[in-house]
Tab-separated table of C-alpha atoms in Angstrom:
chain	number	residue	atom	x	y	z
R	14	SER	CA	-35.985	-11.200	-4.511
R	15	SER	CA	-34.184	-8.918	-6.927
R	16	GLY	CA	-31.895	-7.246	-4.088
R	17	ILE	CA	-29.088	-9.341	-2.356
R	18	ASN	CA	-27.021	-7.761	0.326
R	19	ALA	CA	-23.409	-9.020	1.128
R	20	GLU	CA	-22.082	-7.660	4.410
R	21	TYR	CA	-18.232	-7.820	4.794
R	22	GLY	CA	-17.751	-5.941	8.389
R	23	GLY	CA	-14.167	-4.809	8.890
R	24	VAL	CA	-11.979	-5.731	6.284
R	25	LYS	CA	-8.073	-5.388	6.892
R	26	TYR	CA	-5.556	-4.198	4.444
R	27	MET	CA	-3.931	-7.101	2.391
R	28	GLU	CA	-6.369	-9.459	3.822
R	29	ALA	CA	-8.810	-11.077	1.407
R	30	GLN	CA	-12.452	-11.399	2.375
R	31	GLU	CA	-14.676	-13.690	0.487
R	32	GLN	CA	-18.602	-14.524	0.159
R	33	PRO	CA	-20.091	-16.622	-2.122
R	34	VAL	CA	-23.223	-15.794	-3.968
R	35	THR	CA	-25.388	-18.837	-5.501
R	36	LEU	CA	-27.185	-18.681	-8.490
R	37	HIS	CA	-29.969	-21.417	-8.772
R	38	ASN	CA	-31.764	-21.914	-12.017
R	39	THR	CA	-35.174	-23.273	-10.762
R	40	GLY	CA	-36.687	-23.077	-14.423
R	41	SER	CA	-36.704	-25.362	-17.451
R	42	ASP	CA	-34.338	-23.460	-19.786
R	43	MET	CA	-30.771	-22.497	-19.219
R	44	PHE	CA	-29.962	-18.681	-18.763
R	45	GLU	CA	-26.847	-16.362	-19.319
R	46	PHE	CA	-26.020	-13.779	-16.827
R	47	GLU	CA	-23.104	-10.920	-16.455
R	48	PHE	CA	-22.168	-8.164	-14.173
R	49	ILE	CA	-22.697	-5.126	-16.143
R	50	PRO	CA	-21.293	-1.353	-15.226
R	51	LYS	CA	-24.013	1.021	-13.765
R	52	LEU	CA	-24.678	3.932	-15.645
R	53	GLY	CA	-21.722	6.091	-16.191
R	54	ASP	CA	-19.235	3.607	-14.942
R	55	ARG	CA	-16.741	1.733	-16.846
R	56	SER	CA	-16.180	-1.091	-14.761
R	57	CYS	CA	-18.933	-3.461	-13.259
R	58	CYS	CA	-17.347	-2.776	-9.923
R	59	LEU	CA	-14.809	-0.720	-7.810
R	60	PRO	CA	-11.027	-1.817	-7.810
R	61	TRP	CA	-11.202	-3.284	-4.215
R	62	LEU	CA	-13.704	-5.864	-5.103
R	63	GLN	CA	-13.099	-8.949	-7.589
R	64	ILE	CA	-15.846	-11.164	-8.935
R	65	GLU	CA	-15.210	-14.633	-10.404
R	66	PRO	CA	-17.097	-15.557	-12.748
R	67	LYS	CA	-18.018	-12.176	-13.970
R	68	ARG	CA	-20.277	-13.982	-16.542
R	69	GLY	CA	-21.590	-17.381	-17.585
R	70	ILE	CA	-24.452	-19.872	-18.325
R	71	VAL	CA	-26.647	-21.619	-15.745
R	72	ASP	CA	-28.196	-24.681	-17.001
R	73	ALA	CA	-31.870	-25.614	-15.873
R	74	GLY	CA	-31.674	-27.232	-12.387
R	75	LYS	CA	-28.220	-26.361	-11.965
R	76	ILE	CA	-26.327	-23.683	-9.797
R	77	VAL	CA	-23.396	-21.416	-10.060
R	78	ILE	CA	-21.345	-20.098	-7.244
R	79	ILE	CA	-20.020	-16.665	-7.798
R	80	ASN	CA	-17.189	-15.756	-5.595
R	81	MET	CA	-17.167	-12.253	-4.540
R	82	MET	CA	-13.692	-11.138	-2.767
R	83	VAL	CA	-12.893	-7.582	-0.996
R	84	TRP	CA	-9.132	-7.498	-1.707
R	85	ILE	CA	-7.401	-3.961	-0.520
R	86	ASP	CA	-3.872	-3.636	-1.709
R	87	ASN	CA	-1.898	-0.711	-2.710
R	88	ASN	CA	-3.679	-0.288	-5.879
R	89	SER	CA	-7.146	-0.257	-4.719
R	90	LEU	CA	-6.351	1.473	-1.102
R	91	HIS	CA	-6.658	5.060	-2.603
R	92	THR	CA	-9.682	4.378	-4.412
R	93	ILE	CA	-11.499	4.161	-0.861
R	94	GLU	CA	-12.980	7.233	0.440
R	95	SER	CA	-11.527	8.981	3.593
R	96	ASP	CA	-14.587	7.524	5.856
R	97	MET	CA	-13.248	4.187	5.299
R	98	LYS	CA	-16.523	2.687	4.044
R	99	LEU	CA	-16.589	0.009	1.458
R	100	ASP	CA	-20.080	0.547	-0.308
R	101	GLU	CA	-20.856	-0.655	-3.713
R	102	ILE	CA	-24.027	-1.901	-5.718
R	103	LEU	CA	-23.407	-4.381	-8.371
R	104	VAL	CA	-25.814	-5.140	-11.255
R	105	LEU	CA	-26.431	-8.786	-12.363
R	106	HIS	CA	-28.000	-8.683	-15.573
R	107	LEU	CA	-29.608	-11.790	-16.747
R	108	VAL	CA	-29.455	-11.767	-20.564
R	109	ASN	CA	-33.343	-11.425	-21.970
R	110	GLY	CA	-34.334	-11.089	-18.239
R	111	LYS	CA	-34.248	-8.967	-15.160
R	112	ASP	CA	-31.332	-7.315	-13.274
R	113	TYR	CA	-30.855	-8.145	-9.747
R	114	PHE	CA	-28.912	-5.573	-7.564
R	115	ILE	CA	-26.214	-6.913	-5.091
R	116	SER	CA	-25.672	-4.563	-2.163
R	117	ILE	CA	-21.847	-4.698	-0.849
R	118	SER	CA	-20.915	-3.215	2.311
R	119	GLY	CA	-18.121	-2.972	4.741
R	120	TYR	CA	-15.367	-0.648	6.019
R	121	LEU	CA	-11.433	-0.717	5.987
R	122	VAL	CA	-9.942	-1.516	9.377
R	123	PRO	CA	-7.898	1.488	10.018
R	124	THR	CA	-4.261	1.229	9.247
R	125	GLY	CA	-1.138	3.409	8.555
R	126	PHE	CA	-0.492	1.822	5.282
R	127	GLY	CA	-1.661	4.485	2.603
R	128	ARG	CA	-1.750	7.221	4.956
R	129	PRO	CA	0.001	10.485	3.762
R	130	ILE	CA	3.378	10.861	5.379
R	131	VAL	CA	2.828	14.395	6.723
R	132	GLU	CA	-0.265	12.972	8.432
R	133	LEU	CA	1.275	10.012	10.130
R	134	VAL	CA	4.324	12.351	11.416
R	135	ARG	CA	1.600	14.085	13.339
R	136	LEU	CA	0.085	11.272	14.839
R	137	ARG	CA	1.707	9.732	18.079
R	138	GLU	CA	-0.875	7.383	19.178
R	139	PRO	CA	-1.393	4.100	17.368
R	140	ILE	CA	-3.954	4.427	14.287
R	141	ARG	CA	-5.929	1.211	15.575
R	142	LYS	CA	-7.380	1.078	19.044
R	143	GLN	CA	-9.210	-1.841	20.125
R	144	ASN	CA	-12.607	-0.416	19.183
R	145	ILE	CA	-12.465	-0.263	15.704
R	146	LEU	CA	-16.071	1.211	15.301
R	147	VAL	CA	-15.363	4.131	17.700
R	148	ASP	CA	-12.147	4.710	15.774
R	149	ILE	CA	-13.982	5.090	12.422
R	150	GLU	CA	-16.708	7.523	13.919
R	151	GLN	CA	-13.566	9.481	15.542
R	152	ALA	CA	-11.792	9.369	12.349
R	153	GLU	CA	-14.250	11.950	10.753
R	154	GLU	CA	-13.947	14.624	13.502
R	155	GLU	CA	-10.451	14.177	14.338
R	156	LYS	CA	-8.896	15.446	11.102
R	157	THR	CA	-5.341	15.882	11.552
R	158	ASP	CA	-4.352	19.436	11.481
R	159	LEU	CA	-1.544	19.789	9.085
R	160	ASN	CA	-0.677	23.397	10.061
R	161	LYS	CA	0.623	21.927	13.411
R	162	PRO	CA	4.229	20.838	13.642
R	163	PRO	CA	5.220	17.209	13.249
R	164	LEU	CA	5.328	15.486	16.449
R	165	LEU	CA	7.746	12.721	15.146
R	166	ASN	CA	10.674	12.701	12.638
R	167	ILE	CA	9.421	9.943	10.681
R	168	PRO	CA	6.324	7.922	11.021
R	169	LYS	CA	6.422	5.663	14.056
R	170	GLU	CA	5.347	2.668	11.714
R	171	LEU	CA	8.095	2.860	9.714
R	172	TRP	CA	10.436	3.307	12.236
R	173	ARG	CA	9.232	-0.033	14.009
R	174	ILE	CA	9.625	-1.838	10.673
R	175	MET	CA	13.303	-0.459	10.236
R	176	ASP	CA	14.218	-0.906	13.937
R	177	TYR	CA	12.954	-4.840	13.753
R	178	LEU	CA	15.172	-5.213	10.508
R	179	LEU	CA	18.288	-3.698	12.153
R	180	HIS	CA	18.019	-5.838	15.056
R	181	TYR	CA	17.388	-9.126	13.128
R	182	ALA	CA	18.221	-8.924	9.590
R	183	LEU	CA	21.306	-7.332	9.338
R	184	GLU	CA	22.992	-10.614	8.360
R	185	GLU	CA	20.351	-12.139	6.439
R	186	GLU	CA	21.212	-13.144	2.791
R	187	ASP	CA	18.745	-11.786	-0.329
R	188	LEU	CA	16.879	-9.460	1.868
R	189	PHE	CA	14.142	-7.541	-0.331
R	190	LEU	CA	14.744	-10.373	-2.805
R	191	THR	CA	13.099	-13.041	-1.061
R	192	GLY	CA	9.356	-12.834	-0.632
R	193	GLY	CA	7.460	-12.911	2.719
R	194	SER	CA	4.215	-14.641	3.697
R	195	ASN	CA	0.958	-13.078	3.727
R	196	MET	CA	0.106	-14.353	7.030
R	197	ASP	CA	3.317	-12.622	8.312
R	198	ILE	CA	2.719	-9.159	6.581
R	199	GLY	CA	-0.769	-9.318	8.231
R	200	ALA	CA	1.079	-9.610	11.486
R	201	VAL	CA	3.450	-6.750	10.748
R	202	ARG	CA	0.243	-4.846	9.692
R	203	ASP	CA	-1.498	-5.418	13.178
R	204	ALA	CA	1.581	-4.708	15.419
R	205	ILE	CA	2.431	-1.480	13.623
R	206	ASP	CA	-1.276	-0.269	13.771
R	207	THR	CA	-1.944	-1.204	17.404
R	208	ASN	CA	1.797	-0.752	18.765
R	209	GLU	CA	2.193	-4.558	19.741
R	210	PRO	CA	5.520	-6.182	19.137
R	211	ILE	CA	6.163	-7.555	15.632
R	212	ARG	CA	6.110	-11.416	15.824
R	213	VAL	CA	6.819	-13.193	12.596
R	214	SER	CA	8.297	-16.588	11.355
R	215	SER	CA	10.693	-14.753	8.657
R	216	VAL	CA	12.356	-11.530	8.549
R	217	HIS	CA	11.803	-11.454	4.857
R	218	SER	CA	8.186	-10.740	5.704
R	219	VAL	CA	9.072	-7.588	7.532
R	220	ALA	CA	11.363	-6.555	4.454
R	221	GLU	CA	8.321	-6.960	2.198
R	222	ALA	CA	6.242	-5.034	4.658
R	223	LEU	CA	8.702	-2.033	4.399
R	224	ILE	CA	8.422	-2.023	0.663
R	225	LEU	CA	4.590	-2.349	0.640
R	226	PHE	CA	4.687	0.680	3.568
R	227	LEU	CA	6.862	2.940	1.297
R	228	ASN	CA	4.963	1.844	-1.726
R	229	SER	CA	1.449	2.524	-0.091
R	230	PHE	CA	1.648	6.282	0.228
R	231	SER	CA	-0.519	8.388	-2.332
R	232	GLU	CA	2.232	11.016	-2.597
R	233	PRO	CA	5.787	9.072	-2.812
R	234	VAL	CA	8.462	9.556	-0.443
R	235	ILE	CA	10.195	11.982	-3.200
R	236	PRO	CA	6.896	14.127	-4.066
R	237	TYR	CA	5.769	14.035	-7.492
R	238	GLU	CA	6.708	17.431	-8.250
R	239	HIS	CA	10.330	16.876	-7.618
R	240	TYR	CA	10.280	13.708	-9.654
R	241	PRO	CA	11.744	15.119	-13.093
R	242	ILE	CA	14.366	17.359	-11.266
R	243	CYS	CA	15.603	14.297	-9.431
R	244	LEU	CA	16.275	12.303	-12.593
R	245	GLU	CA	17.819	15.355	-14.298
R	246	HIS	CA	20.731	15.362	-11.475
R	247	CYS	CA	20.802	11.864	-10.844
R	248	THR	CA	24.557	11.791	-10.985
R	249	HIS	CA	25.310	14.809	-9.478
R	250	PHE	CA	25.396	14.406	-5.623
R	251	THR	CA	25.751	18.015	-4.812
R	252	ASN	CA	22.738	19.077	-6.674
R	253	SER	CA	20.866	16.127	-5.516
R	254	ARG	CA	21.178	17.000	-1.856
R	255	ARG	CA	20.258	20.564	-2.633
R	256	ILE	CA	16.855	19.259	-4.071
R	257	LEU	CA	16.445	17.107	-1.148
R	258	LYS	CA	16.468	20.495	0.888
R	259	SER	CA	13.686	21.813	-1.014
R	260	ILE	CA	11.155	19.029	-0.321
R	261	ASN	CA	8.864	18.666	2.701
R	262	VAL	CA	10.718	17.989	5.775
R	263	ALA	CA	8.768	14.903	6.562
R	264	HIS	CA	9.371	13.127	3.304
R	265	ARG	CA	13.137	14.335	3.450
R	266	ASN	CA	13.308	12.666	6.722
R	267	VAL	CA	11.884	9.316	5.273
R	268	PHE	CA	14.245	9.346	2.375
R	269	LYS	CA	17.363	9.935	4.779
R	270	TYR	CA	16.352	7.272	7.430
R	271	VAL	CA	15.598	4.603	4.738
R	272	CYS	CA	19.275	5.255	3.109
R	273	ALA	CA	20.925	5.509	6.419
R	274	PHE	CA	19.079	2.157	6.898
R	275	LEU	CA	20.454	0.671	3.666
R	276	ARG	CA	23.839	2.247	4.301
R	277	GLU	CA	23.895	0.216	7.625
R	278	LEU	CA	22.760	-2.823	5.597
R	279	LEU	CA	25.747	-2.296	3.074
R	280	GLU	CA	28.153	-2.284	6.380
R	281	HIS	CA	27.332	-5.881	6.587
R	282	SER	CA	27.665	-6.767	3.212
R	283	GLU	CA	30.459	-9.451	3.781
R	284	VAL	CA	27.827	-11.564	5.388
R	285	ASN	CA	24.611	-10.406	4.017
R	286	LYS	CA	25.917	-10.110	0.413
R	287	SER	CA	24.163	-7.021	-0.461
R	288	ASP	CA	25.508	-4.606	-2.824
R	289	ALA	CA	24.454	-0.681	-3.496
R	290	LYS	CA	23.516	-1.265	-7.034
R	291	THR	CA	20.784	-4.154	-6.367
R	292	LEU	CA	19.613	-2.025	-3.384
R	293	SER	CA	19.494	1.256	-5.398
R	294	GLN	CA	17.432	-0.448	-8.167
R	295	ILE	CA	15.180	-1.829	-5.526
R	296	PHE	CA	14.464	1.088	-3.679
R	297	GLY	CA	14.535	3.729	-6.920
R	298	GLU	CA	11.272	2.315	-7.869
R	299	VAL	CA	9.902	2.693	-4.507
R	300	LEU	CA	10.971	6.158	-3.464
R	301	LEU	CA	10.738	7.978	-6.699
R	302	LYS	CA	7.695	7.447	-8.706
R	303	PRO	CA	6.156	9.268	-11.688
R	304	TYR	CA	2.687	10.861	-11.485
R	305	LEU	CA	1.645	9.062	-14.444
R	306	PRO	CA	2.975	5.711	-15.814
R	307	GLU	CA	5.772	6.320	-18.118
R	308	ILE	CA	6.403	5.184	-21.713
R	309	ALA	CA	10.186	5.124	-21.785
R	310	ALA	CA	10.487	3.060	-18.309
R	311	LYS	CA	13.754	1.729	-18.808
R	312	SER	CA	15.549	4.752	-19.239
R	313	THR	CA	13.931	6.440	-16.235
R	314	PHE	CA	14.249	3.265	-13.912
R	315	LYS	CA	18.057	3.551	-14.301
R	316	LYS	CA	18.032	7.168	-13.421
R	317	ARG	CA	15.766	6.497	-10.579
R	318	SER	CA	18.448	4.007	-9.321
R	319	LEU	CA	21.108	6.399	-10.008
R	320	PHE	CA	19.553	8.788	-7.789
R	321	VAL	CA	19.201	6.366	-4.958
R	322	TYR	CA	22.584	5.061	-5.429
R	323	GLN	CA	24.533	8.475	-4.718
R	324	PHE	CA	22.977	8.155	-1.204
R	325	LEU	CA	24.019	4.603	-0.572
R	326	VAL	CA	27.810	5.175	-1.413
R	327	ASN	CA	28.074	8.697	0.021
R	328	ASP	CA	27.375	9.799	3.560
R	329	TYR	CA	24.507	11.997	3.702
R	330	ASP	CA	23.469	14.208	6.274
R	331	GLU	CA	22.273	17.709	5.944
């Protein structure tokens, strides 16, 4: 038939789900295939879908297996609509032949990753209850009322990650410089989304989950509109403090808590060998981001680090 369905069900953030599609050449001549963009599209598929191979040749009597992987990371997270549905139709074109349509369907399992900070501080309950399908149906009605005052100072998910690191990682060397494992990061995601204890084999996975979480917001911790002025005053602590007072309270609290956590880490630098310069470089890239990718990335990278550095070597509390 000219229509193929690939059902993925619930797909979790940072957890690949793969499905193969088999092309079987039952004819006597070889044929060439390629995935082509739909009318008006630039790419043959949405960013959360990866296809391998996208084009090729199938010899007579042979088969080719195409792997279709749904992978939702920080880059593709924000291309998913608010209803969490993963819907896509692929056009598989046979050169000098007909087009076949592959229908992809699934949904993103609700997660705190990628949710706006201003929304997370108004959610006291865990993002995910056991019944995922009910969650999705509820999600449409229960839009978070951003006019209501925040219930929390910072997102509980962020607090859980930092609390774990304060308990178990203060004496760990190379924190934020050593990668974690995907399985562990998945365990952190599930724990913070369901309010279960964090159980991992390495604290480095939790440190990586912190970076991922802070990097996942569509509006960075330092909101886009304040980015240029922060860079301008990156070596003037009094001005920098004043700028922070003007940003949204939930974003300001996240910045404050992260810097306080990093200062606590630096208190143990004799054991963990951490230093303010390295930490400010790592977190400068995460906490301050330009709205559009920059051309002069090197000079702004330094300014972003310097802005954070001030808050690591000075005590900061409004």
